[in-house]
């Protein structure tokens, strides 16, 4: 019954929790056993079968958060992605992949699919035509990621789900950037929802994990591949992740609030050429984002005006650290041209809209005034340095 379904923060706090029947402790007991009885039991439990008590408990919580029937927890976001793709694609099949996706997922497809005889095509853009025109007779899966990294482009969930149903395809989304707090793809008819739990679900930059949520039927197919590929997560980390997810709702809403205000502040800054944040009215996909997202995440990217030294800007920050990963409670920043997209040629980077002055910013939950003060003092340093260079 809909009216009886618990709210987001109640699911985060309670759903799937294991009962400590012996000591009546307040939290899920941690069962580290890798060996369980097989006689006179209903379930043959084994960590690689994704069915230890802690794995099952957290899976119930994540499925509830994503409005799906079932879920599986993986050793990393990439394990979740690779297991899922190999569950729905076999030799001779084809997958339509959104133009820009997470670098690791891109590498997985480009490097591994040829070995399995799996074909793929990347779209030229984000529109219905861009996806439709790539569908072939042997297409089985559509793979998307929205908002995209690092330009925060938005793909229309309803459009993808309709297109997939029309052609009998499985629609798969990487929902890492949004988190279930901001976007519930299953409500729009998307079939399979993937997370790098290393990011918002974990949220404290201290664990690596992945998750997939879908219907019982789809999860069964992924499980069948999972028991062979062996990508499950250690129960200790499952238990840590359960603790993290308890605060997912409050954390992500704090990220959202900070990022929205900081995006507006950056947008008005003289030394900023452009801010990519779907919560800004000036974002080309703002309307679409508003239709399918409840909040706009703590992720954004922005470009300094031409001539400013982006490296110097990042080095001049003091509280905000340069970091490869994202979505922790602390604010971090990264240069895509120097890291995630460094292997692309300057022309290809240019084509994808990744300028040398582009910075990806993961806004944390610190006090907003302190984040802004740190940014402002770094702007002053790069601004001054540019003036000095011009004088010479
Ligand atoms: C980090 C990330 C992944 C990969 O997750 P890992 O946990 O590092 O394997 C996949 N998708 C997105 C959007 C990510 O940010």
CSV table of C-alpha atoms in Angstrom, one decimal, residues 5-380:
chain,number,residue,atom,x,y,z
A,5,UNK,CA,5.5,2.9,2.4
A,6,UNK,CA,8.1,4.6,4.6
A,7,UNK,CA,9.9,7.8,3.5
A,8,UNK,CA,13.4,8.1,2.2
A,9,UNK,CA,15.1,8.8,5.6
A,10,UNK,CA,13.2,6.0,7.3
A,11,UNK,CA,14.3,3.6,4.6
A,12,UNK,CA,17.9,4.8,5.0
A,13,UNK,CA,17.7,4.3,8.7
A,14,UNK,CA,15.8,1.1,9.2
A,15,UNK,CA,14.9,-0.9,6.1
A,16,UNK,CA,16.8,-4.2,5.8
A,17,UNK,CA,18.4,-3.9,9.2
A,18,UNK,CA,19.3,-7.2,10.8
A,19,UNK,CA,17.9,-7.9,14.2
A,20,UNK,CA,20.4,-8.6,17.1
A,21,UNK,CA,18.2,-11.2,18.7
A,22,UNK,CA,20.9,-12.2,21.2
A,23,UNK,CA,22.0,-8.9,22.7
A,24,UNK,CA,19.3,-6.6,21.4
A,25,UNK,CA,21.9,-4.2,20.0
A,26,UNK,CA,20.7,-1.1,18.1
A,27,UNK,CA,22.5,-1.9,14.8
A,28,UNK,CA,22.9,-4.8,12.4
A,29,UNK,CA,25.2,-7.4,13.7
A,30,UNK,CA,28.2,-8.1,11.4
A,31,UNK,CA,28.3,-11.7,10.2
A,32,UNK,CA,31.8,-12.3,8.8
A,33,UNK,CA,31.3,-16.1,8.3
A,34,UNK,CA,32.4,-17.3,4.9
A,35,UNK,CA,31.1,-20.8,5.8
A,36,UNK,CA,27.5,-21.7,6.6
A,37,UNK,CA,25.6,-24.9,7.2
A,38,UNK,CA,24.2,-26.5,4.1
A,39,UNK,CA,22.0,-29.2,5.7
A,40,UNK,CA,18.5,-28.5,7.1
A,41,UNK,CA,18.6,-24.9,5.8
A,42,UNK,CA,16.5,-23.0,3.3
A,43,UNK,CA,19.3,-21.0,1.7
A,44,UNK,CA,22.8,-22.2,0.9
A,45,UNK,CA,24.8,-19.1,2.0
A,46,UNK,CA,28.2,-18.2,0.7
A,47,UNK,CA,29.8,-14.7,0.2
A,48,UNK,CA,30.2,-15.1,-3.5
A,49,UNK,CA,26.5,-16.1,-3.8
A,50,UNK,CA,25.6,-12.5,-2.6
A,51,UNK,CA,23.5,-14.0,0.1
A,52,UNK,CA,25.2,-13.6,3.5
A,53,UNK,CA,22.9,-12.0,6.1
A,54,UNK,CA,24.6,-8.5,5.8
A,55,UNK,CA,24.6,-8.6,2.0
A,56,UNK,CA,20.9,-9.5,1.9
A,57,UNK,CA,20.0,-6.9,4.5
A,58,UNK,CA,21.7,-4.0,2.6
A,59,UNK,CA,20.3,-5.2,-0.7
A,60,UNK,CA,16.8,-4.9,0.7
A,61,UNK,CA,17.5,-1.3,1.8
A,62,UNK,CA,19.0,-0.3,-1.6
A,63,UNK,CA,16.1,-2.0,-3.6
A,64,UNK,CA,13.7,0.0,-1.4
A,65,UNK,CA,15.5,3.3,-2.1
A,66,UNK,CA,15.5,2.7,-5.8
A,67,UNK,CA,11.8,1.5,-5.9
A,68,UNK,CA,12.9,-1.8,-7.3
A,69,UNK,CA,12.1,-5.4,-6.3
A,70,UNK,CA,15.6,-6.6,-5.6
A,71,UNK,CA,19.3,-5.6,-5.5
A,72,UNK,CA,22.8,-7.0,-5.4
A,73,UNK,CA,25.9,-5.5,-3.7
A,74,UNK,CA,29.3,-5.6,-5.6
A,75,UNK,CA,32.9,-5.1,-4.8
A,76,UNK,CA,33.1,-1.9,-6.9
A,77,UNK,CA,31.0,0.2,-9.3
A,78,UNK,CA,32.8,-1.3,-12.2
A,79,UNK,CA,32.0,-4.9,-10.9
A,80,UNK,CA,28.3,-3.8,-10.9
A,81,UNK,CA,28.6,-2.4,-14.4
A,82,UNK,CA,30.6,-5.3,-15.9
A,83,UNK,CA,28.4,-8.1,-14.3
A,84,UNK,CA,25.3,-6.3,-15.5
A,85,UNK,CA,26.4,-5.9,-19.1
A,86,UNK,CA,27.6,-9.4,-19.3
A,87,UNK,CA,24.3,-10.7,-18.0
A,88,UNK,CA,22.3,-9.1,-20.8
A,89,UNK,CA,24.8,-9.3,-23.7
A,90,UNK,CA,26.3,-12.3,-25.4
A,91,UNK,CA,28.3,-12.9,-28.6
A,92,UNK,CA,26.7,-11.2,-31.6
A,93,UNK,CA,24.6,-8.8,-29.5
A,94,UNK,CA,24.8,-5.0,-29.7
A,95,UNK,CA,24.5,-2.2,-27.1
A,96,UNK,CA,23.7,1.5,-27.7
A,97,UNK,CA,25.8,3.6,-25.3
A,98,UNK,CA,25.3,7.2,-24.4
A,99,UNK,CA,28.0,9.6,-25.9
A,100,UNK,CA,29.8,10.4,-22.7
A,101,UNK,CA,30.0,7.9,-19.8
A,102,UNK,CA,32.3,7.3,-16.9
A,103,UNK,CA,35.8,6.6,-18.2
A,104,UNK,CA,36.1,3.2,-16.5
A,105,UNK,CA,32.8,2.0,-18.1
A,106,UNK,CA,34.0,3.4,-21.5
A,107,UNK,CA,37.3,1.4,-21.1
A,108,UNK,CA,35.5,-1.7,-20.1
A,109,UNK,CA,33.3,-1.7,-23.2
A,110,UNK,CA,36.1,-0.7,-25.6
A,111,UNK,CA,38.7,-3.1,-24.3
A,112,UNK,CA,36.6,-6.1,-23.2
A,113,UNK,CA,33.6,-6.3,-25.5
A,114,UNK,CA,35.6,-7.2,-28.7
A,115,UNK,CA,37.0,-10.2,-26.8
A,116,UNK,CA,33.4,-11.5,-26.3
A,117,UNK,CA,32.2,-10.5,-29.8
A,118,UNK,CA,29.8,-7.9,-28.3
A,119,UNK,CA,29.2,-4.9,-30.6
A,120,UNK,CA,28.6,-1.3,-29.3
A,121,UNK,CA,27.9,2.1,-30.7
A,122,UNK,CA,28.2,5.4,-28.9
A,123,UNK,CA,25.5,8.0,-29.6
A,124,UNK,CA,26.4,11.4,-31.2
A,125,UNK,CA,24.3,13.3,-28.6
A,126,UNK,CA,21.6,13.0,-26.0
A,127,UNK,CA,18.4,13.3,-28.1
A,128,UNK,CA,15.8,10.6,-29.0
A,129,UNK,CA,17.1,10.6,-32.6
A,130,UNK,CA,20.7,10.2,-31.4
A,131,UNK,CA,19.7,7.0,-29.6
A,132,UNK,CA,17.1,5.7,-32.1
A,133,UNK,CA,19.5,6.0,-35.0
A,134,UNK,CA,22.0,3.6,-33.4
A,135,UNK,CA,19.5,0.8,-32.7
A,136,UNK,CA,20.1,-2.2,-34.9
A,137,UNK,CA,18.4,-5.6,-35.3
A,138,UNK,CA,20.8,-7.2,-32.8
A,139,UNK,CA,20.6,-4.4,-30.2
A,140,UNK,CA,19.7,-5.7,-26.7
A,141,UNK,CA,20.7,-3.0,-24.3
A,142,UNK,CA,20.6,0.9,-24.0
A,143,UNK,CA,23.2,2.2,-21.5
A,144,UNK,CA,23.0,5.7,-20.1
A,145,UNK,CA,24.4,7.9,-17.3
A,146,UNK,CA,22.7,11.1,-16.2
A,147,UNK,CA,23.8,13.6,-15.1
A,148,UNK,CA,26.9,13.0,-17.1
A,149,UNK,CA,30.5,13.4,-15.9
A,150,UNK,CA,31.9,16.1,-16.0
A,151,UNK,CA,29.5,18.4,-18.0
A,152,UNK,CA,26.4,17.4,-16.2
A,153,UNK,CA,24.4,16.8,-19.3
A,154,UNK,CA,20.9,15.3,-18.8
A,155,UNK,CA,19.4,12.3,-20.6
A,156,UNK,CA,15.6,12.0,-20.8
A,157,UNK,CA,14.7,9.0,-18.7
A,158,UNK,CA,11.1,8.7,-19.9
A,159,UNK,CA,12.3,8.9,-23.5
A,160,UNK,CA,14.9,6.2,-23.0
A,161,UNK,CA,12.5,3.9,-21.2
A,162,UNK,CA,9.9,4.3,-24.0
A,163,UNK,CA,12.5,3.7,-26.7
A,164,UNK,CA,13.7,0.6,-24.9
A,165,UNK,CA,10.2,-0.9,-24.5
A,166,UNK,CA,9.4,-0.1,-28.1
A,167,UNK,CA,12.4,-2.2,-29.3
A,168,UNK,CA,12.3,-4.9,-26.5
A,169,UNK,CA,15.6,-3.6,-25.0
A,170,UNK,CA,16.9,-3.6,-21.5
A,171,UNK,CA,17.5,0.0,-20.3
A,172,UNK,CA,20.5,0.4,-17.9
A,173,UNK,CA,21.4,3.5,-16.1
A,174,UNK,CA,24.5,4.5,-14.0
A,175,UNK,CA,22.7,6.6,-11.3
A,176,UNK,CA,25.9,7.3,-9.3
A,177,UNK,CA,25.9,11.1,-9.7
A,178,UNK,CA,22.3,11.6,-8.8
A,179,UNK,CA,21.9,9.0,-6.0
A,180,UNK,CA,18.4,7.7,-5.2
A,181,UNK,CA,17.8,10.8,-3.2
A,182,UNK,CA,17.7,13.0,-6.3
A,183,UNK,CA,16.6,10.6,-9.0
A,184,UNK,CA,14.7,7.3,-9.1
A,185,UNK,CA,15.0,5.9,-12.6
A,186,UNK,CA,12.7,3.0,-12.0
A,187,UNK,CA,9.8,5.5,-11.6
A,188,UNK,CA,10.4,6.5,-15.2
A,189,UNK,CA,10.5,2.9,-16.4
A,190,UNK,CA,14.2,2.3,-16.5
A,191,UNK,CA,15.0,-1.4,-16.0
A,192,UNK,CA,18.3,-1.6,-14.3
A,193,UNK,CA,19.9,0.9,-11.9
A,194,UNK,CA,23.6,0.8,-11.2
A,195,UNK,CA,25.7,2.7,-8.5
A,196,UNK,CA,29.3,3.2,-7.7
A,197,UNK,CA,28.6,3.0,-4.0
A,198,UNK,CA,32.2,4.4,-3.6
A,199,UNK,CA,30.6,7.8,-4.2
A,200,UNK,CA,27.4,9.2,-2.5
A,201,UNK,CA,26.1,5.9,-1.1
A,202,UNK,CA,29.4,5.5,0.8
A,203,UNK,CA,29.9,9.2,1.1
A,204,UNK,CA,33.0,9.3,3.3
A,205,UNK,CA,35.8,8.5,0.8
A,206,UNK,CA,36.6,5.4,2.8
A,207,UNK,CA,35.2,2.4,0.9
A,208,UNK,CA,34.9,1.0,-2.6
A,209,UNK,CA,31.6,-0.8,-3.5
A,210,UNK,CA,28.9,-1.1,-6.2
A,211,UNK,CA,25.2,-1.9,-6.4
A,212,UNK,CA,22.6,-2.9,-8.9
A,213,UNK,CA,18.8,-2.6,-8.4
A,214,UNK,CA,16.1,-4.0,-10.7
A,215,UNK,CA,13.2,-6.5,-10.9
A,216,UNK,CA,13.6,-10.0,-9.4
A,217,UNK,CA,13.8,-11.4,-12.9
A,218,UNK,CA,16.7,-9.1,-14.0
A,219,UNK,CA,18.5,-9.5,-10.7
A,220,UNK,CA,18.3,-13.3,-11.1
A,221,UNK,CA,20.1,-12.9,-14.5
A,222,UNK,CA,22.8,-10.7,-13.0
A,223,UNK,CA,23.2,-13.1,-10.1
A,224,UNK,CA,23.7,-16.0,-12.5
A,225,UNK,CA,26.7,-14.2,-14.0
A,226,UNK,CA,27.8,-12.9,-10.6
A,227,UNK,CA,28.3,-16.3,-9.1
A,228,UNK,CA,30.7,-17.1,-12.0
A,229,UNK,CA,32.6,-13.8,-12.2
A,230,UNK,CA,32.7,-13.5,-8.4
A,231,UNK,CA,32.4,-9.7,-7.8
A,232,UNK,CA,30.7,-9.7,-4.4
A,233,UNK,CA,31.8,-7.4,-1.6
A,234,UNK,CA,33.4,-8.3,1.8
A,235,UNK,CA,30.8,-8.3,4.6
A,236,UNK,CA,32.8,-5.9,6.6
A,237,UNK,CA,32.5,-3.3,3.9
A,238,UNK,CA,28.9,-4.2,3.4
A,239,UNK,CA,28.3,-3.4,7.0
A,240,UNK,CA,30.2,-0.1,6.7
A,241,UNK,CA,28.2,0.8,3.6
A,242,UNK,CA,24.9,0.1,5.5
A,243,UNK,CA,26.1,2.6,8.2
A,244,UNK,CA,26.8,5.2,5.5
A,245,UNK,CA,23.5,4.8,3.8
A,246,UNK,CA,21.7,5.6,7.0
A,247,UNK,CA,22.7,9.2,6.5
A,248,UNK,CA,22.4,9.2,2.7
A,249,UNK,CA,19.2,11.3,2.7
A,250,UNK,CA,20.5,14.1,5.0
A,251,UNK,CA,24.0,14.1,3.4
A,252,UNK,CA,22.8,14.4,-0.2
A,253,UNK,CA,20.3,17.1,0.7
A,254,UNK,CA,23.1,19.0,2.3
A,255,UNK,CA,25.3,18.5,-0.8
A,256,UNK,CA,22.3,19.8,-2.9
A,257,UNK,CA,21.8,22.9,-0.9
A,258,UNK,CA,25.4,23.9,-0.8
A,259,UNK,CA,26.0,23.2,-4.5
A,260,UNK,CA,22.9,25.1,-5.7
A,261,UNK,CA,24.0,28.3,-3.9
A,262,UNK,CA,27.7,27.9,-4.8
A,263,UNK,CA,26.7,27.3,-8.5
A,264,UNK,CA,24.9,30.6,-8.5
A,265,UNK,CA,27.8,32.3,-6.8
A,266,UNK,CA,30.3,30.9,-9.3
A,267,UNK,CA,27.9,31.8,-12.2
A,268,UNK,CA,28.1,35.5,-11.2
A,269,UNK,CA,31.9,35.5,-10.6
A,270,UNK,CA,33.9,37.7,-13.0
A,271,UNK,CA,36.7,35.1,-13.4
A,272,UNK,CA,34.3,32.3,-14.3
A,273,UNK,CA,33.4,31.8,-17.9
A,274,UNK,CA,30.8,29.0,-17.5
A,275,UNK,CA,29.1,26.9,-14.8
A,276,UNK,CA,27.7,23.4,-15.7
A,277,UNK,CA,25.1,22.7,-13.1
A,278,UNK,CA,21.6,21.4,-13.9
A,279,UNK,CA,20.1,23.4,-11.0
A,280,UNK,CA,20.9,26.6,-12.8
A,281,UNK,CA,18.2,28.1,-15.0
A,282,UNK,CA,20.8,28.8,-17.6
A,283,UNK,CA,21.7,25.1,-17.9
A,284,UNK,CA,20.4,23.9,-21.3
A,285,UNK,CA,18.7,20.9,-19.7
A,286,UNK,CA,17.4,22.6,-16.6
A,287,UNK,CA,13.7,22.0,-17.5
A,288,UNK,CA,14.3,18.3,-18.1
A,289,UNK,CA,16.4,18.0,-15.0
A,290,UNK,CA,13.5,19.6,-13.0
A,291,UNK,CA,11.1,17.0,-14.4
A,292,UNK,CA,13.1,14.0,-13.5
A,293,UNK,CA,15.3,15.0,-10.5
A,294,UNK,CA,14.3,16.0,-7.0
A,295,UNK,CA,17.6,17.8,-6.4
A,296,UNK,CA,20.6,18.6,-8.5
A,297,UNK,CA,23.4,16.9,-6.6
A,298,UNK,CA,26.7,18.3,-5.2
A,299,UNK,CA,28.5,17.7,-8.5
A,300,UNK,CA,29.2,20.5,-11.0
A,301,UNK,CA,31.9,21.7,-13.3
A,302,UNK,CA,33.0,25.2,-14.2
A,303,UNK,CA,35.4,27.0,-16.5
A,304,UNK,CA,37.7,29.8,-15.7
A,305,UNK,CA,37.9,32.7,-18.1
A,306,UNK,CA,40.5,32.2,-20.9
A,307,UNK,CA,44.0,33.1,-19.8
A,308,UNK,CA,43.6,32.1,-16.2
A,309,UNK,CA,45.8,29.3,-14.8
A,310,UNK,CA,43.5,26.5,-13.7
A,311,UNK,CA,46.5,24.6,-12.2
A,312,UNK,CA,47.4,27.6,-10.0
A,313,UNK,CA,43.8,28.0,-9.0
A,314,UNK,CA,43.6,24.5,-7.7
A,315,UNK,CA,47.0,24.6,-6.0
A,316,UNK,CA,45.9,27.9,-4.3
A,317,UNK,CA,42.8,26.2,-2.6
A,318,UNK,CA,43.5,25.3,1.0
A,319,UNK,CA,40.5,23.4,2.4
A,320,UNK,CA,39.3,22.1,-0.9
A,321,UNK,CA,41.6,19.3,-1.9
A,322,UNK,CA,42.5,18.0,-5.4
A,323,UNK,CA,41.2,14.5,-5.6
A,324,UNK,CA,40.5,11.8,-8.2
A,325,UNK,CA,37.3,10.6,-6.6
A,326,UNK,CA,34.1,12.5,-5.7
A,327,UNK,CA,30.9,12.7,-3.6
A,328,UNK,CA,32.5,12.5,-0.1
A,329,UNK,CA,31.4,14.8,2.7
A,330,UNK,CA,34.5,16.9,2.0
A,331,UNK,CA,34.7,19.3,-1.1
A,332,UNK,CA,37.1,18.1,-3.7
A,333,UNK,CA,38.2,19.4,-7.1
A,334,UNK,CA,39.8,17.9,-10.2
A,335,UNK,CA,41.0,18.9,-13.7
A,336,UNK,CA,39.4,16.4,-16.2
A,337,UNK,CA,41.9,17.4,-18.9
A,338,UNK,CA,44.8,16.4,-16.6
A,339,UNK,CA,43.1,13.2,-15.1
A,340,UNK,CA,40.0,11.4,-16.3
A,341,UNK,CA,40.3,12.7,-19.9
A,342,UNK,CA,44.1,13.0,-20.1
A,343,UNK,CA,44.5,10.1,-22.6
A,344,UNK,CA,42.3,11.8,-25.2
A,345,UNK,CA,43.9,14.0,-27.8
A,346,UNK,CA,43.4,17.8,-27.3
A,347,UNK,CA,41.1,17.7,-30.4
A,348,UNK,CA,39.0,14.9,-28.9
A,349,UNK,CA,38.8,16.7,-25.6
A,350,UNK,CA,37.8,19.9,-27.4
A,351,UNK,CA,35.1,17.9,-29.3
A,352,UNK,CA,33.7,16.6,-25.9
A,353,UNK,CA,33.7,20.1,-24.5
A,354,UNK,CA,36.6,19.5,-22.0
A,355,UNK,CA,38.7,22.7,-22.0
A,356,UNK,CA,42.0,23.0,-20.1
A,357,UNK,CA,40.3,25.5,-17.8
A,358,UNK,CA,37.4,23.1,-16.9
A,359,UNK,CA,37.3,22.0,-13.3
A,360,UNK,CA,35.1,19.3,-11.9
A,361,UNK,CA,33.9,20.3,-8.4
A,362,UNK,CA,32.4,17.9,-5.9
A,363,UNK,CA,30.8,20.2,-3.3
A,364,UNK,CA,30.9,18.9,0.2
A,365,UNK,CA,28.8,19.5,3.3
A,366,UNK,CA,31.2,22.0,5.0
A,367,UNK,CA,29.7,25.4,5.9
A,368,UNK,CA,29.0,27.2,2.7
A,369,UNK,CA,30.8,30.4,3.8
A,370,UNK,CA,34.0,28.4,4.3
A,371,UNK,CA,33.8,26.8,0.8
A,372,UNK,CA,33.2,30.2,-0.8
A,373,UNK,CA,36.0,31.9,1.2
A,374,UNK,CA,38.4,29.2,0.0
A,375,UNK,CA,37.3,29.6,-3.6
A,376,UNK,CA,37.5,33.4,-3.4
A,377,UNK,CA,41.0,33.5,-2.0
A,378,UNK,CA,42.1,31.2,-4.9
A,379,UNK,CA,40.4,33.4,-7.4
A,380,UNK,CA,42.3,36.4,-6.0
